[in-house]
Amino acid sequence: MKHNNSNKRSSSVAQNPSSVTADQCSPDGCDHRPALREIARGQSLVAQLRAIVLPALQADERGDLAAQMLEGILDCSRKATSQLQLLLSSQARDDGKRRGNKVSSSDGCSSKADDEANAKPLRQHKRRRFGDSMSLETPVPHYDGHQWRKYGQKHINNSQHPRSYYRCTYRQEEKCKATKTVQQREDHYGNSNGDHPAMYTVVYFGQHTCCKGPAGDHVVVEASQVSTESQSQSSSSYAPPAAHGDSSQCSNISVTCSSVVAEDRQASMESNKLLDMLPAHDLTTDVLFDLAAYAPLDLDINWEMDAYAHSGFEKFGDW
DNA sequence: TTGATTTGACCGCT
DNA sequence: AGCGGTCAAATCAA
C-alpha cells in the first residue's frame, strides 16, 4: 500500500554532516577508535585486493600461497580489531554509566515511545552515529568481498552525486547488521581512459556477523555499537569474556595494545611479501603499497599515545 | 516467478 | 524545519 501523505521536502543549503566524525575522543583520553578505523580500512583494502587478485591467480602453489597470505593479513587485522573493540566496549559501558543510560531512552524505552509503540507498529528509524563507522576511499566501492543489497539512494545536500545505501545480503537470514553507504567524490571525475578513475567514499557501519564474509569465519560482533544500540537483541548479544570495572582502563589498554601492534606488524610484513610475489598490476600494487605503508605507522602513533594517556593527552590531530 | 533495484514517503535527530 | 537514514510498494531484470 502506497503512502498517501505527501511531504516531500525541497533541498536547502546546509552543512554536510558526513564530513564530520563525531565522538573522536573518549573522556579519559584513551581513544583507540582512530586506530580501529585504520585497521578496518586495511581490512577493507585487503578484501578488495583479494576480490581483484584471486580470480586472476592460477591454481598453483603461488596462488595458494598468495591466498593464504591474504587470509593471514585479514586474520591479523581481525584479531587487532577485536582486541580494540573489547576495549572500546568497556569504555562505552563505563561512559554510559556516567551518563545515566541516556542512550537507552532513544531506543524506544521511554514512556512516550512505549505508548506510541502500543498504539501502532511504528517504524524504528534510528539515525546512525559516526562512532561505529569506518570510512574508505576507493575506485572500486563494490569489491570488498561481501555481498550487499541496495535499499536506498538519496541526494545529499551540496553533493553532486547521490548517496547509495546498502545492507548485508544476509541481513535477514543471519541477522547481519552491517551496512554501508557509497558516494562518488566530488573532486574525482573518471574519464574513459581510466587515467583518473572515479573515487568513491564508502562508509561502513557495524561489523559483519554473517558467516558468508570473505574469511568465511565468524567476525567479532560490533563492540562499539553500545553507543547506538543499547537495545540488545538475543541473536546479536555479545558478552565480553570478563566484566570490566569502572576504572583503570588505561592500564588494561596498555597491555592489550602491544598485542595489537604485533598483529598489525605481522599484517604489514605479509603485505610486503605479497608485493614481492605478485606481477605488476596497477590497482593491485597500489592497494598493497597502501597496506604495507599504513599499518605500523598508525599503530605506533597510538602506542605512543598510550604512554601519555595518563597525563591527559587528548588531541589526535588529522585522522 | 523471484530476487534486486528504484523511488517516494516516513521518521528520528539536530 | 529540514536533513539524512530507512521502509516498502512499484518496477525491473534474469
Short mmCIF file of N, CA and C in Angstrom, two decimals, chain A residues 204-316:
data_model
loop_
_atom_site.label_atom_id
_atom_site.label_comp_id
_atom_site.label_asym_id
_atom_site.label_seq_id
_atom_site.Cartn_x
_atom_site.Cartn_y
_atom_site.Cartn_z
N TYR A 204 31.40 2.25 6.18
CA TYR A 204 30.86 1.01 6.72
C TYR A 204 30.32 1.25 8.12
N PHE A 205 29.18 0.67 8.39
CA PHE A 205 28.57 0.77 9.72
C PHE A 205 28.37 -0.65 10.26
N GLY A 206 28.91 -0.88 11.44
CA GLY A 206 28.75 -2.18 12.06
C GLY A 206 29.64 -3.23 11.45
N GLN A 207 29.78 -4.33 12.14
CA GLN A 207 30.61 -5.44 11.68
C GLN A 207 29.71 -6.51 11.09
N HIS A 208 30.26 -7.26 10.16
CA HIS A 208 29.52 -8.41 9.63
C HIS A 208 29.45 -9.49 10.69
N THR A 209 28.25 -9.95 10.96
CA THR A 209 28.09 -11.07 11.88
C THR A 209 27.66 -12.31 11.13
N CYS A 210 27.53 -12.17 9.80
CA CYS A 210 27.18 -13.33 9.00
C CYS A 210 28.42 -14.18 8.78
N CYS A 211 28.21 -15.44 8.41
CA CYS A 211 29.34 -16.34 8.17
C CYS A 211 29.68 -16.41 6.69
N LYS A 212 29.15 -15.49 5.89
CA LYS A 212 29.36 -15.57 4.46
C LYS A 212 30.34 -14.52 3.98
N GLY A 213 31.07 -13.93 4.90
CA GLY A 213 32.01 -12.90 4.52
C GLY A 213 33.22 -13.47 3.83
N PRO A 214 34.21 -12.61 3.54
CA PRO A 214 35.38 -13.05 2.79
C PRO A 214 36.18 -14.12 3.50
N ALA A 215 36.21 -14.07 4.83
CA ALA A 215 37.03 -15.03 5.53
C ALA A 215 36.28 -16.32 5.81
N GLY A 216 34.96 -16.25 5.75
CA GLY A 216 34.16 -17.42 5.98
C GLY A 216 34.03 -17.80 7.44
N ASP A 217 34.65 -17.07 8.30
CA ASP A 217 34.52 -17.39 9.71
C ASP A 217 33.78 -16.27 10.41
N HIS A 218 33.56 -16.47 11.66
CA HIS A 218 32.74 -15.52 12.38
C HIS A 218 33.57 -14.32 12.81
N VAL A 219 33.02 -13.18 12.61
CA VAL A 219 33.71 -11.95 12.95
C VAL A 219 33.15 -11.45 14.27
N VAL A 220 33.97 -10.75 14.99
CA VAL A 220 33.55 -10.23 16.28
C VAL A 220 32.33 -9.33 16.13
N VAL A 221 31.36 -9.55 16.96
CA VAL A 221 30.17 -8.73 16.94
C VAL A 221 30.55 -7.31 17.31
N GLU A 222 29.88 -6.36 16.69
CA GLU A 222 30.27 -4.99 16.88
C GLU A 222 30.29 -4.62 18.35
N ALA A 223 31.43 -4.19 18.80
CA ALA A 223 31.55 -3.84 20.21
C ALA A 223 31.24 -2.38 20.42
N SER A 224 31.52 -1.56 19.40
CA SER A 224 31.30 -0.14 19.57
C SER A 224 29.86 0.23 19.37
N GLN A 225 29.02 -0.75 19.10
CA GLN A 225 27.62 -0.43 18.86
C GLN A 225 26.91 -0.02 20.13
N VAL A 226 27.54 -0.21 21.26
CA VAL A 226 26.84 0.10 22.50
C VAL A 226 26.42 1.54 22.57
N SER A 227 27.08 2.40 21.82
CA SER A 227 26.70 3.81 21.88
C SER A 227 25.39 4.06 21.16
N THR A 228 25.03 3.21 20.21
CA THR A 228 23.83 3.47 19.44
C THR A 228 22.81 2.37 19.60
N GLU A 229 23.20 1.22 20.07
CA GLU A 229 22.31 0.08 20.06
C GLU A 229 22.23 -0.56 21.43
N SER A 230 21.84 0.22 22.41
CA SER A 230 21.79 -0.34 23.74
C SER A 230 20.67 -1.36 23.87
N GLN A 231 19.71 -1.28 22.96
CA GLN A 231 18.63 -2.25 22.97
C GLN A 231 19.13 -3.52 22.31
N SER A 232 19.66 -4.43 23.10
CA SER A 232 20.28 -5.60 22.50
C SER A 232 19.25 -6.64 22.13
N GLN A 233 19.56 -7.39 21.08
CA GLN A 233 18.71 -8.48 20.67
C GLN A 233 19.41 -9.78 21.01
N SER A 234 18.64 -10.78 21.26
CA SER A 234 19.23 -12.03 21.70
C SER A 234 20.17 -12.61 20.67
N SER A 235 19.87 -12.40 19.39
CA SER A 235 20.67 -13.01 18.35
C SER A 235 22.04 -12.36 18.24
N SER A 236 22.16 -11.12 18.67
CA SER A 236 23.43 -10.44 18.47
C SER A 236 24.08 -10.06 19.78
N SER A 237 23.60 -10.66 20.84
CA SER A 237 24.15 -10.25 22.12
C SER A 237 25.60 -10.67 22.21
N TYR A 238 26.39 -9.80 22.77
CA TYR A 238 27.81 -10.06 22.85
C TYR A 238 28.25 -9.93 24.28
N ALA A 239 28.83 -10.97 24.82
CA ALA A 239 29.29 -10.94 26.20
C ALA A 239 30.80 -10.98 26.22
N PRO A 240 31.42 -9.91 26.71
CA PRO A 240 32.88 -9.94 26.84
C PRO A 240 33.31 -11.03 27.79
N PRO A 241 34.54 -11.50 27.63
CA PRO A 241 34.98 -12.61 28.46
C PRO A 241 34.96 -12.32 29.94
N ALA A 242 35.17 -11.09 30.30
CA ALA A 242 35.13 -10.76 31.72
C ALA A 242 34.57 -9.37 31.89
N ALA A 243 33.82 -9.18 32.94
CA ALA A 243 33.26 -7.86 33.19
C ALA A 243 34.36 -6.93 33.65
N HIS A 244 34.36 -5.73 33.10
CA HIS A 244 35.37 -4.76 33.47
C HIS A 244 34.84 -3.83 34.54
N GLY A 245 35.76 -3.35 35.34
CA GLY A 245 35.37 -2.42 36.38
C GLY A 245 35.11 -1.04 35.84
N ASP A 246 34.88 -0.10 36.73
CA ASP A 246 34.57 1.25 36.31
C ASP A 246 35.80 2.03 35.88
N SER A 247 36.93 1.69 36.40
CA SER A 247 38.10 2.48 36.13
C SER A 247 39.25 1.60 35.68
N SER A 248 40.42 2.19 35.68
CA SER A 248 41.67 1.50 35.35
C SER A 248 41.66 0.92 33.96
N GLN A 249 41.03 1.65 33.02
CA GLN A 249 41.03 1.15 31.66
C GLN A 249 42.39 1.33 31.03
N CYS A 250 43.09 2.39 31.43
CA CYS A 250 44.33 2.70 30.73
C CYS A 250 45.37 1.62 30.93
N SER A 251 45.48 1.08 32.11
CA SER A 251 46.46 0.02 32.32
C SER A 251 46.05 -1.20 31.51
N ASN A 252 44.77 -1.45 31.46
CA ASN A 252 44.25 -2.55 30.68
C ASN A 252 44.61 -2.37 29.21
N ILE A 253 44.42 -1.15 28.72
CA ILE A 253 44.67 -0.85 27.32
C ILE A 253 46.14 -1.02 26.99
N SER A 254 47.02 -0.54 27.87
CA SER A 254 48.43 -0.58 27.54
C SER A 254 48.91 -2.00 27.38
N VAL A 255 48.35 -2.92 28.14
CA VAL A 255 48.73 -4.32 28.00
C VAL A 255 48.29 -4.84 26.65
N THR A 256 47.03 -4.52 26.29
CA THR A 256 46.46 -5.08 25.08
C THR A 256 47.07 -4.48 23.83
N CYS A 257 47.49 -3.23 23.90
CA CYS A 257 47.99 -2.56 22.71
C CYS A 257 49.24 -3.21 22.16
N SER A 258 50.06 -3.76 23.01
CA SER A 258 51.28 -4.38 22.50
C SER A 258 50.92 -5.53 21.56
N SER A 259 49.88 -6.28 21.91
CA SER A 259 49.49 -7.38 21.04
C SER A 259 48.85 -6.87 19.77
N VAL A 260 48.14 -5.73 19.87
CA VAL A 260 47.54 -5.14 18.67
C VAL A 260 48.64 -4.71 17.71
N VAL A 261 49.67 -4.05 18.26
CA VAL A 261 50.78 -3.62 17.42
C VAL A 261 51.45 -4.82 16.77
N ALA A 262 51.63 -5.89 17.54
CA ALA A 262 52.28 -7.08 16.99
C ALA A 262 51.47 -7.66 15.83
N GLU A 263 50.15 -7.72 16.01
CA GLU A 263 49.30 -8.26 14.95
C GLU A 263 49.41 -7.42 13.69
N ASP A 264 49.47 -6.12 13.87
CA ASP A 264 49.46 -5.26 12.70
C ASP A 264 50.82 -5.25 12.00
N ARG A 265 51.88 -5.39 12.79
CA ARG A 265 53.19 -5.52 12.16
C ARG A 265 53.23 -6.78 11.30
N GLN A 266 52.65 -7.85 11.82
CA GLN A 266 52.60 -9.11 11.08
C GLN A 266 51.86 -8.90 9.77
N ALA A 267 50.74 -8.18 9.81
CA ALA A 267 49.96 -7.92 8.60
C ALA A 267 50.78 -7.12 7.60
N SER A 268 51.53 -6.16 8.10
CA SER A 268 52.34 -5.33 7.21
C SER A 268 53.43 -6.15 6.55
N MET A 269 54.05 -7.06 7.30
CA MET A 269 55.09 -7.90 6.72
C MET A 269 54.51 -8.81 5.66
N GLU A 270 53.32 -9.35 5.92
CA GLU A 270 52.67 -10.21 4.92
C GLU A 270 52.40 -9.43 3.65
N SER A 271 52.00 -8.17 3.79
CA SER A 271 51.72 -7.34 2.63
C SER A 271 52.98 -7.15 1.80
N ASN A 272 54.09 -6.90 2.48
CA ASN A 272 55.34 -6.71 1.75
C ASN A 272 55.75 -7.97 1.01
N LYS A 273 55.56 -9.13 1.64
CA LYS A 273 55.91 -10.39 0.98
C LYS A 273 55.04 -10.59 -0.26
N LEU A 274 53.77 -10.27 -0.10
CA LEU A 274 52.83 -10.43 -1.21
C LEU A 274 53.20 -9.52 -2.36
N LEU A 275 53.67 -8.33 -2.00
CA LEU A 275 54.06 -7.36 -3.01
C LEU A 275 55.22 -7.89 -3.84
N ASP A 276 56.14 -8.60 -3.18
CA ASP A 276 57.27 -9.17 -3.90
C ASP A 276 56.84 -10.30 -4.83
N MET A 277 55.80 -11.02 -4.43
CA MET A 277 55.38 -12.20 -5.19
C MET A 277 54.65 -11.86 -6.47
N LEU A 278 53.78 -10.84 -6.40
CA LEU A 278 52.84 -10.64 -7.49
C LEU A 278 53.46 -9.87 -8.65
N PRO A 279 53.01 -10.17 -9.87
CA PRO A 279 53.44 -9.40 -11.02
C PRO A 279 52.86 -8.00 -10.97
N ALA A 280 53.42 -7.10 -11.77
CA ALA A 280 52.97 -5.70 -11.76
C ALA A 280 51.51 -5.60 -12.16
N HIS A 281 50.77 -4.88 -11.39
CA HIS A 281 49.34 -4.69 -11.64
C HIS A 281 48.96 -3.39 -10.96
N ASP A 282 48.56 -2.40 -11.73
CA ASP A 282 48.39 -1.05 -11.21
C ASP A 282 47.55 -0.99 -9.95
N LEU A 283 46.30 -1.43 -10.07
CA LEU A 283 45.37 -1.30 -8.95
C LEU A 283 45.83 -2.16 -7.79
N THR A 284 46.25 -3.38 -8.11
CA THR A 284 46.66 -4.30 -7.06
C THR A 284 47.84 -3.75 -6.27
N THR A 285 48.87 -3.30 -6.99
CA THR A 285 50.05 -2.83 -6.28
C THR A 285 49.75 -1.55 -5.51
N ASP A 286 48.89 -0.73 -6.05
CA ASP A 286 48.51 0.48 -5.31
C ASP A 286 47.93 0.11 -3.95
N VAL A 287 47.01 -0.84 -3.97
CA VAL A 287 46.36 -1.24 -2.73
C VAL A 287 47.38 -1.86 -1.79
N LEU A 288 48.29 -2.67 -2.34
CA LEU A 288 49.28 -3.32 -1.49
C LEU A 288 50.24 -2.32 -0.87
N PHE A 289 50.70 -1.37 -1.68
CA PHE A 289 51.60 -0.35 -1.13
C PHE A 289 50.89 0.40 -0.01
N ASP A 290 49.65 0.69 -0.23
CA ASP A 290 48.86 1.38 0.78
C ASP A 290 48.85 0.56 2.06
N LEU A 291 48.60 -0.74 1.90
CA LEU A 291 48.51 -1.63 3.06
C LEU A 291 49.84 -1.72 3.80
N ALA A 292 50.90 -1.92 3.01
CA ALA A 292 52.19 -2.13 3.65
C ALA A 292 52.66 -0.89 4.38
N ALA A 293 52.23 0.26 3.90
CA ALA A 293 52.74 1.50 4.46
C ALA A 293 51.98 1.96 5.69
N TYR A 294 50.67 1.78 5.72
CA TYR A 294 49.91 2.49 6.74
C TYR A 294 49.97 1.85 8.11
N ALA A 295 49.99 0.53 8.18
CA ALA A 295 49.68 -0.13 9.44
C ALA A 295 50.65 0.16 10.58
N PRO A 296 51.94 -0.07 10.42
CA PRO A 296 52.82 0.13 11.58
C PRO A 296 52.85 1.58 12.03
N LEU A 297 52.81 2.50 11.08
CA LEU A 297 52.88 3.91 11.42
C LEU A 297 51.73 4.31 12.31
N ASP A 298 50.51 3.98 11.86
CA ASP A 298 49.34 4.43 12.61
C ASP A 298 49.32 3.83 14.00
N LEU A 299 49.68 2.57 14.08
CA LEU A 299 49.59 1.94 15.38
C LEU A 299 50.72 2.38 16.30
N ASP A 300 51.87 2.69 15.72
CA ASP A 300 52.94 3.21 16.57
C ASP A 300 52.51 4.52 17.21
N ILE A 301 51.81 5.33 16.43
CA ILE A 301 51.34 6.59 16.98
C ILE A 301 50.43 6.34 18.16
N ASN A 302 49.50 5.40 18.00
CA ASN A 302 48.57 5.11 19.09
C ASN A 302 49.29 4.48 20.26
N TRP A 303 50.32 3.70 19.94
CA TRP A 303 51.08 3.07 21.01
C TRP A 303 51.73 4.14 21.86
N GLU A 304 52.29 5.16 21.20
CA GLU A 304 52.92 6.23 21.96
C GLU A 304 51.89 7.01 22.75
N MET A 305 50.70 7.13 22.18
CA MET A 305 49.67 7.89 22.88
C MET A 305 49.29 7.23 24.18
N ASP A 306 49.36 5.89 24.20
CA ASP A 306 49.03 5.20 25.44
C ASP A 306 49.96 5.64 26.57
N ALA A 307 51.21 5.86 26.20
CA ALA A 307 52.18 6.24 27.22
C ALA A 307 51.81 7.57 27.84
N TYR A 308 51.13 8.41 27.05
CA TYR A 308 50.77 9.73 27.56
C TYR A 308 49.32 9.81 28.02
N ALA A 309 48.64 8.69 27.96
CA ALA A 309 47.21 8.72 28.27
C ALA A 309 46.96 9.21 29.69
N HIS A 310 47.83 8.82 30.58
CA HIS A 310 47.60 9.18 31.97
C HIS A 310 47.85 10.66 32.22
N SER A 311 48.61 11.30 31.33
CA SER A 311 48.91 12.70 31.56
C SER A 311 47.94 13.60 30.81
N GLY A 312 46.80 13.07 30.41
CA GLY A 312 45.74 13.91 29.84
C GLY A 312 45.94 14.24 28.38
N PHE A 313 46.75 13.48 27.67
CA PHE A 313 46.95 13.72 26.25
C PHE A 313 45.66 13.43 25.51
N GLU A 314 45.19 14.40 24.74
CA GLU A 314 43.88 14.21 24.12
C GLU A 314 43.87 14.38 22.61
N LYS A 315 44.67 15.28 22.09
CA LYS A 315 44.50 15.64 20.69
C LYS A 315 44.98 14.51 19.78
N PHE A 316 44.19 14.20 18.76
CA PHE A 316 44.53 13.15 17.84
C PHE A 316 44.83 13.68 16.45
#
